[in-house]
């Protein structure tokens, strides 16, 4: 730490001590550093690309010859450029899907790129994408399907040993990894080394012994957010449409998310106010009807993607938007067009925060260091109420009428998620009128308010689990 920064921190500490105001105590469940960094990414890409791309399937049976994997024009830098230009901050690649084919030359199987025509067997899609991400300052993540329809030992301890070795191999050779994605699809018919049979594993995913898997990740890559159903750092939002529930807590208890080895849809959707773990919702959705590329499918329109942005990032979670490279290994041109138009819509809509030119007033104060102005601008500061004060108003006023289409609210989640109920009002003909309302806020909440014209906006926090800690109120 430089001397300047040290003196600055000291100065802030002295001022806070001098005015005698401490920050509100954190709630009992708060995010870890890796989760806070993950929240701030907001949106990142999924990339589904493997042998299925060449067999025109969504789920490969596991008997496909590696020779089928033959992208004619794969370029990791070009893929990452699309991701970056679309404003996505990371990329999670299907290193291995349910068919068991490995996009990296794993030392533990022959069922991989090393036996494909791609670069004469010398290629390494995982390595190339990881390197391209690093170069472009895009975070890299890995999807490693627990279900493996190729492996002869699937369902026994032999496979678990194989699976953990692969995980170690990936984290050691291709890290840092911002997120590991452990798909829930699990057990069923498959090739299984030629057995061609149905294999079910013990109670959903109990077979995999997730605590062991998580232990390996923490050992090799402590910054990785684990996406799974059993011990999540981040959870499934309960659907693949890109829609996080309006009422959504970032907290949940794994034993309720996943009772008896089965996803509990209600709990996944809403989280739990009294959950014992920070396990926020992630919305995974594909730009196309399928996760993998198929001819004659169309990408979603920019407008549809914009709606998805509002129901994912705008509801306190993250957006994991899937791209499906074609048999060249390229993101189809029409998908790129749609993505870039979407990006433009988001950037233009949220370009100018009208709150920046407003007078801001709050109903009560905690004291110096936690004032109303902290809610203007994008930094780690926040407005806080005094201990015991669990409601309060924020008022923005302008000298001339403003046309407002979206109101954005953020909590300072480093201290936990708190708001239970709020209402947004606009001054209309001298009277306050409700224009939006809700329960939870979390990391970020975006509320469409239909282009209302007004000179004043009021956000009323009606109930909270503790003193309010509001990081931002913005209007667009
Ligand atoms: C599902 C899988 O079965 C799909 O193939 C896809 O990978 C999706 C993201 O998750 O559970």
Short mmCIF file of C-alpha atoms and ligand atoms in Angstrom, two decimals:
data_model
loop_
_atom_site.label_atom_id
_atom_site.label_comp_id
_atom_site.label_asym_id
_atom_site.label_seq_id
_atom_site.Cartn_x
_atom_site.Cartn_y
_atom_site.Cartn_z
CA UNK A 1 0.00 0.00 0.00
CA UNK A 2 1.42 3.40 -0.90
CA UNK A 3 2.15 6.00 1.79
CA UNK A 4 -0.49 8.31 0.30
CA UNK A 5 -3.25 5.69 0.56
CA UNK A 6 -2.19 4.84 4.11
CA UNK A 7 -2.42 8.47 5.21
CA UNK A 8 -5.79 8.80 3.49
CA UNK A 9 -7.17 5.75 5.32
CA UNK A 10 -5.77 7.13 8.57
CA UNK A 11 -7.41 10.49 7.91
CA UNK A 12 -10.80 8.89 7.22
CA UNK A 13 -10.44 6.78 10.38
CA UNK A 14 -9.53 9.86 12.45
CA UNK A 15 -12.52 11.81 11.09
CA UNK A 16 -14.90 8.92 11.82
CA UNK A 17 -13.55 8.45 15.33
CA UNK A 18 -13.70 12.22 15.86
CA UNK A 19 -17.38 12.35 14.92
CA UNK A 20 -18.02 9.16 16.84
CA UNK A 21 -19.97 7.35 14.16
CA UNK A 22 -19.41 3.71 13.46
CA UNK A 23 -20.68 1.75 10.51
CA UNK A 24 -23.77 -0.39 11.16
CA UNK A 25 -22.90 -3.88 12.35
CA UNK A 26 -22.91 -6.43 9.52
CA UNK A 27 -25.84 -8.86 9.30
CA UNK A 28 -25.03 -12.43 10.31
CA UNK A 29 -24.68 -13.57 6.67
CA UNK A 30 -22.60 -11.41 4.32
CA UNK A 31 -20.84 -12.11 1.01
CA UNK A 32 -17.22 -13.24 0.84
CA UNK A 33 -14.76 -11.09 -1.14
CA UNK A 34 -15.01 -13.47 -4.10
CA UNK A 35 -18.81 -13.09 -4.10
CA UNK A 36 -18.65 -9.31 -3.90
CA UNK A 37 -16.33 -9.26 -6.92
CA UNK A 38 -18.75 -11.63 -8.71
CA UNK A 39 -21.77 -9.35 -8.01
CA UNK A 40 -19.90 -6.42 -9.49
CA UNK A 41 -19.33 -8.29 -12.76
CA UNK A 42 -23.14 -8.28 -13.26
CA UNK A 43 -23.07 -9.98 -16.68
CA UNK A 44 -20.86 -12.57 -18.28
CA UNK A 45 -20.95 -15.13 -21.07
CA UNK A 46 -21.56 -18.84 -21.16
CA UNK A 47 -20.09 -20.62 -24.18
CA UNK A 48 -21.57 -23.98 -25.15
CA UNK A 49 -19.28 -25.54 -27.72
CA UNK A 50 -18.22 -29.18 -28.00
CA UNK A 51 -18.83 -32.36 -29.96
CA UNK A 52 -22.59 -31.58 -29.86
CA UNK A 53 -21.93 -28.63 -32.15
CA UNK A 54 -20.89 -31.17 -34.80
CA UNK A 55 -23.57 -33.81 -34.14
CA UNK A 56 -26.41 -31.27 -33.94
CA UNK A 57 -27.42 -32.45 -30.46
CA UNK A 58 -28.04 -30.83 -27.09
CA UNK A 59 -26.94 -33.87 -25.06
CA UNK A 60 -24.36 -36.22 -26.57
CA UNK A 61 -24.70 -39.89 -25.67
CA UNK A 62 -20.97 -40.28 -24.95
CA UNK A 63 -20.09 -42.59 -27.86
CA UNK A 64 -19.13 -39.84 -30.32
CA UNK A 65 -15.76 -40.23 -32.01
CA UNK A 66 -13.33 -37.40 -31.09
CA UNK A 67 -12.69 -37.14 -34.81
CA UNK A 68 -16.00 -35.36 -35.21
CA UNK A 69 -14.66 -32.31 -33.38
CA UNK A 70 -13.28 -30.25 -36.21
CA UNK A 71 -13.89 -26.49 -36.11
CA UNK A 72 -12.64 -24.99 -39.34
CA UNK A 73 -12.09 -21.43 -38.14
CA UNK A 74 -11.83 -21.38 -34.35
CA UNK A 75 -10.07 -18.33 -32.98
CA UNK A 76 -10.13 -17.83 -29.22
CA UNK A 77 -9.23 -14.13 -29.52
CA UNK A 78 -12.16 -13.56 -31.88
CA UNK A 79 -14.53 -15.32 -29.46
CA UNK A 80 -13.31 -13.27 -26.52
CA UNK A 81 -13.57 -10.08 -28.57
CA UNK A 82 -17.29 -10.72 -29.11
CA UNK A 83 -17.70 -11.25 -25.37
CA UNK A 84 -15.81 -8.09 -24.52
CA UNK A 85 -17.52 -5.92 -27.15
CA UNK A 86 -20.87 -7.11 -25.77
CA UNK A 87 -19.90 -5.68 -22.38
CA UNK A 88 -19.75 -9.13 -20.77
CA UNK A 89 -17.11 -9.32 -18.07
CA UNK A 90 -16.31 -13.03 -18.06
CA UNK A 91 -16.64 -16.24 -20.03
CA UNK A 92 -17.59 -19.70 -18.73
CA UNK A 93 -16.66 -22.46 -21.18
CA UNK A 94 -18.08 -25.99 -21.38
CA UNK A 95 -14.73 -27.72 -20.84
CA UNK A 96 -16.70 -30.98 -20.60
CA UNK A 97 -20.43 -31.43 -21.24
CA UNK A 98 -22.50 -34.54 -20.38
CA UNK A 99 -20.98 -36.50 -23.32
CA UNK A 100 -17.62 -36.50 -21.52
CA UNK A 101 -15.61 -35.07 -24.43
CA UNK A 102 -12.82 -32.84 -23.06
CA UNK A 103 -11.93 -29.59 -24.79
CA UNK A 104 -8.48 -29.78 -23.23
CA UNK A 105 -5.87 -32.55 -23.67
CA UNK A 106 -6.57 -34.18 -20.33
CA UNK A 107 -3.95 -36.62 -19.08
CA UNK A 108 -6.73 -38.88 -17.76
CA UNK A 109 -8.70 -39.77 -20.89
CA UNK A 110 -8.37 -40.32 -24.61
CA UNK A 111 -11.81 -38.80 -25.13
CA UNK A 112 -10.56 -35.30 -25.86
CA UNK A 113 -9.33 -32.74 -28.39
CA UNK A 114 -5.98 -34.52 -28.46
CA UNK A 115 -7.59 -37.21 -30.64
CA UNK A 116 -9.47 -34.79 -32.85
CA UNK A 117 -8.40 -33.26 -36.17
CA UNK A 118 -8.37 -29.80 -34.53
CA UNK A 119 -4.79 -28.50 -34.96
CA UNK A 120 -3.74 -32.06 -35.73
CA UNK A 121 -4.47 -33.11 -32.14
CA UNK A 122 -2.23 -30.36 -30.74
CA UNK A 123 -5.03 -27.93 -29.98
CA UNK A 124 -6.35 -27.03 -26.54
CA UNK A 125 -9.60 -25.08 -26.65
CA UNK A 126 -9.66 -24.54 -22.86
CA UNK A 127 -6.07 -23.31 -22.82
CA UNK A 128 -6.56 -21.06 -25.83
CA UNK A 129 -9.74 -19.48 -24.44
CA UNK A 130 -8.20 -19.04 -20.97
CA UNK A 131 -5.18 -17.28 -22.50
CA UNK A 132 -7.33 -15.08 -24.75
CA UNK A 133 -9.43 -14.08 -21.74
CA UNK A 134 -6.36 -13.12 -19.74
CA UNK A 135 -5.06 -11.04 -22.62
CA UNK A 136 -8.35 -9.18 -22.99
CA UNK A 137 -8.94 -8.75 -19.24
CA UNK A 138 -12.00 -11.00 -19.30
CA UNK A 139 -12.47 -13.37 -16.37
CA UNK A 140 -12.38 -17.06 -17.19
CA UNK A 141 -14.73 -19.71 -15.79
CA UNK A 142 -15.24 -23.43 -16.30
CA UNK A 143 -18.26 -25.71 -16.74
CA UNK A 144 -17.26 -29.28 -15.87
CA UNK A 145 -20.26 -31.59 -16.14
CA UNK A 146 -20.44 -34.02 -13.22
CA UNK A 147 -22.52 -36.39 -15.34
CA UNK A 148 -20.26 -38.14 -17.84
CA UNK A 149 -21.94 -40.46 -20.35
CA UNK A 150 -18.63 -41.57 -21.81
CA UNK A 151 -16.75 -42.78 -18.74
CA UNK A 152 -16.89 -46.53 -18.06
CA UNK A 153 -16.68 -45.99 -14.31
CA UNK A 154 -19.51 -43.46 -14.03
CA UNK A 155 -21.54 -44.26 -10.92
CA UNK A 156 -18.60 -45.80 -9.01
CA UNK A 157 -15.69 -44.46 -6.93
CA UNK A 158 -13.42 -44.86 -9.93
CA UNK A 159 -15.25 -42.06 -11.71
CA UNK A 160 -15.15 -39.79 -8.65
CA UNK A 161 -11.38 -40.14 -8.58
CA UNK A 162 -11.25 -39.31 -12.30
CA UNK A 163 -13.56 -36.32 -11.88
CA UNK A 164 -11.51 -34.84 -9.05
CA UNK A 165 -8.28 -35.34 -10.99
CA UNK A 166 -9.79 -33.45 -13.91
CA UNK A 167 -10.88 -30.65 -11.63
CA UNK A 168 -7.34 -30.38 -10.21
CA UNK A 169 -5.90 -30.48 -13.71
CA UNK A 170 -8.14 -27.65 -14.91
CA UNK A 171 -7.65 -25.41 -11.88
CA UNK A 172 -3.89 -25.96 -11.89
CA UNK A 173 -3.34 -25.41 -15.60
CA UNK A 174 -5.92 -22.82 -16.52
CA UNK A 175 -6.61 -20.68 -13.45
CA UNK A 176 -7.43 -18.19 -12.15
CA UNK A 177 -11.05 -19.24 -12.53
CA UNK A 178 -13.75 -16.82 -11.40
CA UNK A 179 -16.58 -19.38 -11.39
CA UNK A 180 -16.94 -23.18 -11.53
CA UNK A 181 -20.28 -24.32 -12.91
CA UNK A 182 -21.56 -27.72 -11.80
CA UNK A 183 -24.55 -28.70 -13.88
CA UNK A 184 -27.46 -30.42 -12.22
CA UNK A 185 -28.39 -32.76 -15.10
CA UNK A 186 -27.47 -36.10 -13.81
CA UNK A 187 -27.47 -39.82 -14.38
CA UNK A 188 -29.50 -41.65 -17.02
CA UNK A 189 -28.74 -43.59 -20.14
CA UNK A 190 -25.38 -43.37 -21.83
CA UNK A 191 -22.52 -45.13 -23.53
CA UNK A 192 -20.42 -45.58 -20.35
CA UNK A 193 -17.45 -47.18 -22.06
CA UNK A 194 -19.63 -49.45 -24.17
CA UNK A 195 -22.05 -50.63 -21.46
CA UNK A 196 -24.88 -48.70 -23.14
CA UNK A 197 -27.11 -48.69 -20.11
CA UNK A 198 -29.01 -46.53 -17.68
CA UNK A 199 -27.05 -45.45 -14.60
CA UNK A 200 -28.63 -43.59 -11.74
CA UNK A 201 -26.50 -42.07 -9.04
CA UNK A 202 -27.34 -41.92 -5.35
CA UNK A 203 -30.07 -39.37 -4.49
CA UNK A 204 -29.52 -36.73 -7.12
CA UNK A 205 -25.98 -35.51 -6.68
CA UNK A 206 -25.09 -36.87 -3.24
CA UNK A 207 -22.86 -39.35 -5.08
CA UNK A 208 -20.34 -36.65 -5.94
CA UNK A 209 -19.59 -35.74 -2.30
CA UNK A 210 -19.67 -31.99 -2.91
CA UNK A 211 -17.86 -30.97 0.27
CA UNK A 212 -14.78 -32.78 -1.15
CA UNK A 213 -15.14 -31.05 -4.50
CA UNK A 214 -15.45 -27.64 -2.84
CA UNK A 215 -12.39 -28.42 -0.69
CA UNK A 216 -10.31 -28.95 -3.85
CA UNK A 217 -11.52 -25.65 -5.26
CA UNK A 218 -10.77 -23.72 -2.07
CA UNK A 219 -7.32 -25.28 -1.95
CA UNK A 220 -6.33 -24.53 -5.55
CA UNK A 221 -8.37 -21.47 -6.35
CA UNK A 222 -9.82 -19.63 -3.34
CA UNK A 223 -11.15 -16.80 -5.53
CA UNK A 224 -13.52 -19.13 -7.42
CA UNK A 225 -17.26 -18.78 -6.92
CA UNK A 226 -18.84 -22.23 -6.87
CA UNK A 227 -22.14 -22.49 -8.74
CA UNK A 228 -23.99 -25.60 -7.69
CA UNK A 229 -27.10 -26.85 -6.00
CA UNK A 230 -25.58 -28.42 -2.94
CA UNK A 231 -23.00 -26.00 -1.51
CA UNK A 232 -23.41 -22.89 -3.57
CA UNK A 233 -21.52 -19.61 -3.55
CA UNK A 234 -24.11 -18.79 -6.21
CA UNK A 235 -27.36 -20.59 -6.99
CA UNK A 236 -29.57 -21.32 -9.97
CA UNK A 237 -32.39 -18.77 -10.25
CA UNK A 238 -34.85 -21.69 -10.88
CA UNK A 239 -35.41 -21.30 -14.63
CA UNK A 240 -33.46 -20.98 -17.88
CA UNK A 241 -35.41 -17.96 -19.15
CA UNK A 242 -33.23 -15.29 -17.55
CA UNK A 243 -35.86 -14.34 -14.98
CA UNK A 244 -34.92 -13.86 -11.34
CA UNK A 245 -37.92 -13.57 -9.00
CA UNK A 246 -38.89 -10.04 -7.94
CA UNK A 247 -38.83 -11.18 -4.33
CA UNK A 248 -35.31 -12.50 -4.03
CA UNK A 249 -32.90 -12.85 -1.10
CA UNK A 250 -29.22 -13.51 -1.77
CA UNK A 251 -29.18 -15.79 1.26
CA UNK A 252 -30.26 -19.45 1.38
CA UNK A 253 -29.59 -22.60 3.37
CA UNK A 254 -28.23 -25.45 1.22
CA UNK A 255 -30.31 -28.05 3.08
CA UNK A 256 -33.47 -26.20 1.97
CA UNK A 257 -32.29 -25.44 -1.55
CA UNK A 258 -31.56 -29.01 -2.12
CA UNK A 259 -33.54 -31.30 0.17
CA UNK A 260 -33.07 -35.03 -0.53
CA UNK A 261 -30.78 -34.30 -3.42
CA UNK A 262 -33.43 -32.45 -5.47
CA UNK A 263 -33.63 -28.81 -6.47
CA UNK A 264 -36.30 -26.95 -4.51
CA UNK A 265 -37.63 -24.54 -7.10
CA UNK A 266 -39.41 -22.11 -4.73
CA UNK A 267 -36.34 -21.69 -2.54
CA UNK A 268 -34.03 -21.35 -5.53
CA UNK A 269 -36.28 -18.62 -6.89
CA UNK A 270 -36.75 -16.55 -3.73
CA UNK A 271 -33.80 -17.43 -1.50
CA UNK A 272 -34.36 -17.21 2.25
CA UNK A 273 -34.37 -14.13 4.45
CA UNK A 274 -32.98 -16.32 7.23
CA UNK A 275 -30.71 -18.44 5.01
CA UNK A 276 -27.42 -19.47 6.57
CA UNK A 277 -25.22 -18.83 3.54
CA UNK A 278 -24.66 -16.07 0.95
CA UNK A 279 -25.85 -17.87 -2.20
CA UNK A 280 -27.18 -15.27 -4.67
CA UNK A 281 -29.17 -16.06 -7.81
CA UNK A 282 -27.61 -16.32 -11.24
CA UNK A 283 -29.79 -16.27 -14.37
CA UNK A 284 -28.49 -18.58 -17.09
CA UNK A 285 -30.15 -18.18 -20.46
CA UNK A 286 -29.15 -18.84 -24.04
CA UNK A 287 -29.20 -16.28 -26.84
CA UNK A 288 -30.68 -19.09 -28.98
CA UNK A 289 -33.42 -21.66 -28.31
CA UNK A 290 -30.73 -24.31 -27.70
CA UNK A 291 -27.55 -24.15 -25.63
CA UNK A 292 -25.56 -25.49 -28.60
CA UNK A 293 -25.56 -24.26 -32.18
CA UNK A 294 -28.14 -25.71 -34.56
CA UNK A 295 -28.92 -24.59 -38.11
CA UNK A 296 -32.19 -22.75 -38.61
CA UNK A 297 -32.41 -21.31 -35.10
CA UNK A 298 -32.55 -17.58 -34.57
CA UNK A 299 -30.94 -15.52 -31.82
CA UNK A 300 -33.09 -13.52 -29.42
CA UNK A 301 -33.77 -9.92 -30.45
CA UNK A 302 -31.96 -7.03 -28.74
CA UNK A 303 -35.31 -6.05 -27.16
CA UNK A 304 -35.77 -9.53 -25.67
CA UNK A 305 -32.20 -9.45 -24.35
CA UNK A 306 -32.91 -6.04 -22.81
CA UNK A 307 -35.93 -7.47 -20.97
CA UNK A 308 -33.70 -10.29 -19.74
CA UNK A 309 -31.17 -7.75 -18.49
CA UNK A 310 -33.92 -6.07 -16.46
CA UNK A 311 -35.12 -9.36 -14.94
CA UNK A 312 -31.62 -10.57 -14.05
CA UNK A 313 -29.12 -7.80 -13.32
CA UNK A 314 -32.12 -5.62 -12.47
CA UNK A 315 -33.23 -8.06 -9.77
CA UNK A 316 -30.12 -8.33 -7.70
CA UNK A 317 -28.42 -11.29 -9.37
CA UNK A 318 -26.15 -11.84 -12.33
CA UNK A 319 -26.79 -12.65 -15.98
CA UNK A 320 -25.01 -15.63 -17.55
CA UNK A 321 -25.76 -15.19 -21.24
CA UNK A 322 -24.98 -18.19 -23.45
CA UNK A 323 -23.34 -17.97 -26.87
CA UNK A 324 -23.27 -20.94 -29.22
CA UNK A 325 -20.37 -20.99 -31.67
CA UNK A 326 -21.13 -22.80 -34.93
CA UNK A 327 -19.17 -25.52 -36.73
CA UNK A 328 -16.56 -22.98 -37.79
CA UNK A 329 -16.08 -22.23 -34.11
CA UNK A 330 -17.42 -18.72 -34.65
CA UNK A 331 -20.31 -16.92 -32.98
CA UNK A 332 -22.84 -16.56 -35.84
CA UNK A 333 -22.89 -13.08 -37.36
CA UNK A 334 -26.59 -12.50 -36.65
CA UNK A 335 -26.01 -13.32 -32.96
CA UNK A 336 -23.20 -10.78 -32.84
CA UNK A 337 -25.50 -8.19 -34.39
CA UNK A 338 -28.16 -8.84 -31.81
CA UNK A 339 -25.67 -8.73 -28.96
CA UNK A 340 -24.13 -5.44 -30.02
CA UNK A 341 -27.52 -3.81 -30.50
CA UNK A 342 -28.50 -5.01 -27.02
CA UNK A 343 -25.30 -3.57 -25.54
CA UNK A 344 -26.04 -0.24 -27.16
CA UNK A 345 -29.57 -0.23 -25.74
CA UNK A 346 -28.32 -0.93 -22.21
CA UNK A 347 -25.51 1.62 -22.43
CA UNK A 348 -27.75 4.32 -23.86
CA UNK A 349 -30.59 3.70 -21.41
CA UNK A 350 -28.32 3.89 -18.38
CA UNK A 351 -25.86 6.48 -19.69
CA UNK A 352 -27.08 9.51 -17.77
CA UNK A 353 -28.06 9.29 -14.12
CA UNK A 354 -30.52 12.16 -13.58
CA UNK A 355 -29.87 11.97 -9.82
CA UNK A 356 -26.48 13.57 -10.49
CA UNK A 357 -28.26 16.93 -11.03
CA UNK A 358 -30.82 16.55 -8.26
CA UNK A 359 -30.89 17.84 -4.71
CA UNK A 360 -30.92 14.84 -2.38
CA UNK A 361 -32.52 14.70 1.06
CA UNK A 362 -33.03 11.89 3.56
CA UNK A 363 -35.47 11.45 6.43
CA UNK A 364 -32.87 10.62 9.05
CA UNK A 365 -29.14 10.56 9.57
CA UNK A 366 -26.64 8.23 11.11
CA UNK A 367 -23.93 10.89 11.11
CA UNK A 368 -20.78 11.89 9.36
CA UNK A 369 -19.40 9.50 6.80
CA UNK A 370 -22.86 8.03 6.04
CA UNK A 371 -24.71 10.97 4.52
CA UNK A 372 -27.23 11.18 1.68
CA UNK A 373 -24.67 12.26 -0.96
CA UNK A 374 -23.03 8.84 -0.64
CA UNK A 375 -25.93 7.48 -2.70
CA UNK A 376 -24.92 9.53 -5.74
CA UNK A 377 -22.32 7.90 -7.93
CA UNK A 378 -20.88 4.48 -8.30
CA UNK A 379 -18.54 3.78 -5.40
CA UNK A 380 -18.48 1.81 -2.18
CA UNK A 381 -20.00 4.56 -0.02
CA UNK A 382 -23.54 4.41 1.33
CA UNK A 383 -26.18 6.22 3.30
CA UNK A 384 -26.94 4.57 6.64
CA UNK A 385 -29.60 5.11 9.27
CA UNK A 386 -28.92 4.97 13.00
CA UNK A 387 -29.08 1.69 14.89
CA UNK A 388 -32.72 0.79 15.49
CA UNK A 389 -33.96 2.86 12.52
CA UNK A 390 -35.23 0.38 9.94
CA UNK A 391 -37.22 2.66 7.65
CA UNK A 392 -36.53 5.95 5.90
CA UNK A 393 -37.05 8.11 2.82
CA UNK A 394 -34.74 9.37 0.13
CA UNK A 395 -35.97 12.35 -1.89
CA UNK A 396 -34.55 13.65 -5.14
CA UNK A 397 -35.71 17.06 -6.44
CA UNK A 398 -35.04 18.92 -9.67
CA UNK A 399 -35.68 22.53 -10.63
CA UNK A 400 -37.24 21.41 -13.95
CA UNK A 401 -39.38 18.33 -14.77
CA UNK A 402 -37.42 15.22 -15.71
CA UNK A 403 -38.64 12.28 -17.78
CA UNK A 404 -37.80 9.12 -15.89
CA UNK A 405 -38.05 5.60 -17.31
CA UNK A 406 -36.07 3.60 -14.74
CA UNK A 407 -35.27 3.95 -11.05
CA UNK A 408 -32.27 2.04 -9.77
CA UNK A 409 -31.58 1.21 -6.13
CA UNK A 410 -28.59 -0.56 -4.63
CA UNK A 411 -27.86 -1.82 -1.14
CA UNK A 412 -24.37 -1.88 0.34
CA UNK A 413 -24.42 -5.67 0.45
CA UNK A 414 -20.96 -5.99 1.99
CA UNK A 415 -22.89 -5.54 5.25
CA UNK A 416 -25.67 -7.93 4.22
CA UNK A 417 -29.00 -7.68 2.40
CA UNK A 418 -31.58 -5.83 4.45
CA UNK A 419 -34.51 -4.09 2.72
CA UNK A 420 -37.81 -5.98 3.09
CA UNK A 421 -40.22 -3.51 1.58
CA UNK A 422 -40.07 -0.26 -0.41
CA UNK A 423 -42.14 2.07 -2.51
CA UNK A 424 -41.14 4.57 -5.18
CA UNK A 425 -43.22 7.74 -5.53
CA UNK A 426 -43.22 10.67 -7.94
CA UNK A 427 -44.63 14.12 -7.31
CA UNK A 428 -47.63 14.59 -9.65
CA UNK A 429 -49.65 17.83 -9.49
CA UNK A 430 -48.34 18.51 -6.00
CA UNK A 431 -49.09 15.05 -4.63
CA UNK A 432 -46.97 11.96 -4.13
CA UNK A 433 -48.07 9.07 -6.29
CA UNK A 434 -46.79 5.54 -6.13
CA UNK A 435 -45.02 4.53 -9.35
CA UNK A 436 -43.34 1.28 -8.27
CA UNK A 437 -43.03 -0.88 -5.21
CA UNK A 438 -41.34 -4.05 -4.12
CA UNK A 439 -39.92 -6.15 -1.33
CA UNK A 440 -36.23 -7.00 -1.77
CA UNK A 441 -33.51 -4.80 -3.29
CA UNK A 442 -30.11 -6.48 -2.85
CA UNK A 443 -27.08 -5.67 -4.97
CA UNK A 444 -29.11 -3.86 -7.63
CA UNK A 445 -32.77 -3.35 -8.37
CA UNK A 446 -33.97 -1.67 -11.56
CA UNK A 447 -37.62 -0.58 -11.68
CA UNK A 448 -39.24 0.42 -14.98
CA UNK A 449 -41.47 3.48 -14.38
CA UNK A 450 -42.84 4.21 -17.88
CA UNK A 451 -41.29 7.57 -18.73
CA UNK A 452 -42.98 9.57 -16.01
CA UNK A 453 -42.45 13.35 -15.93
CA UNK A 454 -41.80 14.85 -12.50
CA UNK A 455 -39.75 17.31 -10.45
CA UNK A 456 -39.39 15.01 -7.44
CA UNK A 457 -38.91 11.35 -6.69
CA UNK A 458 -39.15 9.68 -3.32
CA UNK A 459 -37.98 6.19 -2.40
CA UNK A 460 -39.60 5.04 0.84
CA UNK A 461 -37.87 2.19 2.59
CA UNK A 462 -40.72 0.81 4.65
CA UNK A 463 -39.11 -2.15 6.39
CA UNK A 464 -35.65 -3.56 6.76
CA UNK A 465 -33.84 -6.30 8.69
CA UNK A 466 -31.55 -3.71 10.27
CA UNK A 467 -30.43 -0.09 9.83
CA UNK A 468 -30.61 0.90 6.16
CA UNK A 469 -27.37 0.80 4.16
CA UNK A 470 -28.24 2.20 0.73
CA UNK A 471 -25.41 2.50 -1.77
CA UNK A 472 -27.27 4.19 -4.59
CA UNK A 473 -30.49 5.73 -5.79
CA UNK A 474 -30.42 6.62 -9.47
CA UNK A 475 -32.92 7.71 -12.12
CA UNK A 476 -32.70 7.29 -15.91
C1 LIG B 1 -28.50 -27.83 -18.26
C2 LIG B 1 -27.78 -28.81 -19.20
O1 LIG B 1 -28.40 -30.07 -19.24
C3 LIG B 1 -27.79 -28.12 -20.54
O2 LIG B 1 -27.28 -28.93 -21.56
C4 LIG B 1 -26.99 -26.84 -20.42
O3 LIG B 1 -25.62 -27.14 -20.21
C5 LIG B 1 -27.54 -25.96 -19.30
C6 LIG B 1 -26.73 -24.75 -19.02
O4 LIG B 1 -27.69 -26.69 -18.11
O5 LIG B 1 -28.79 -28.36 -17.06
#
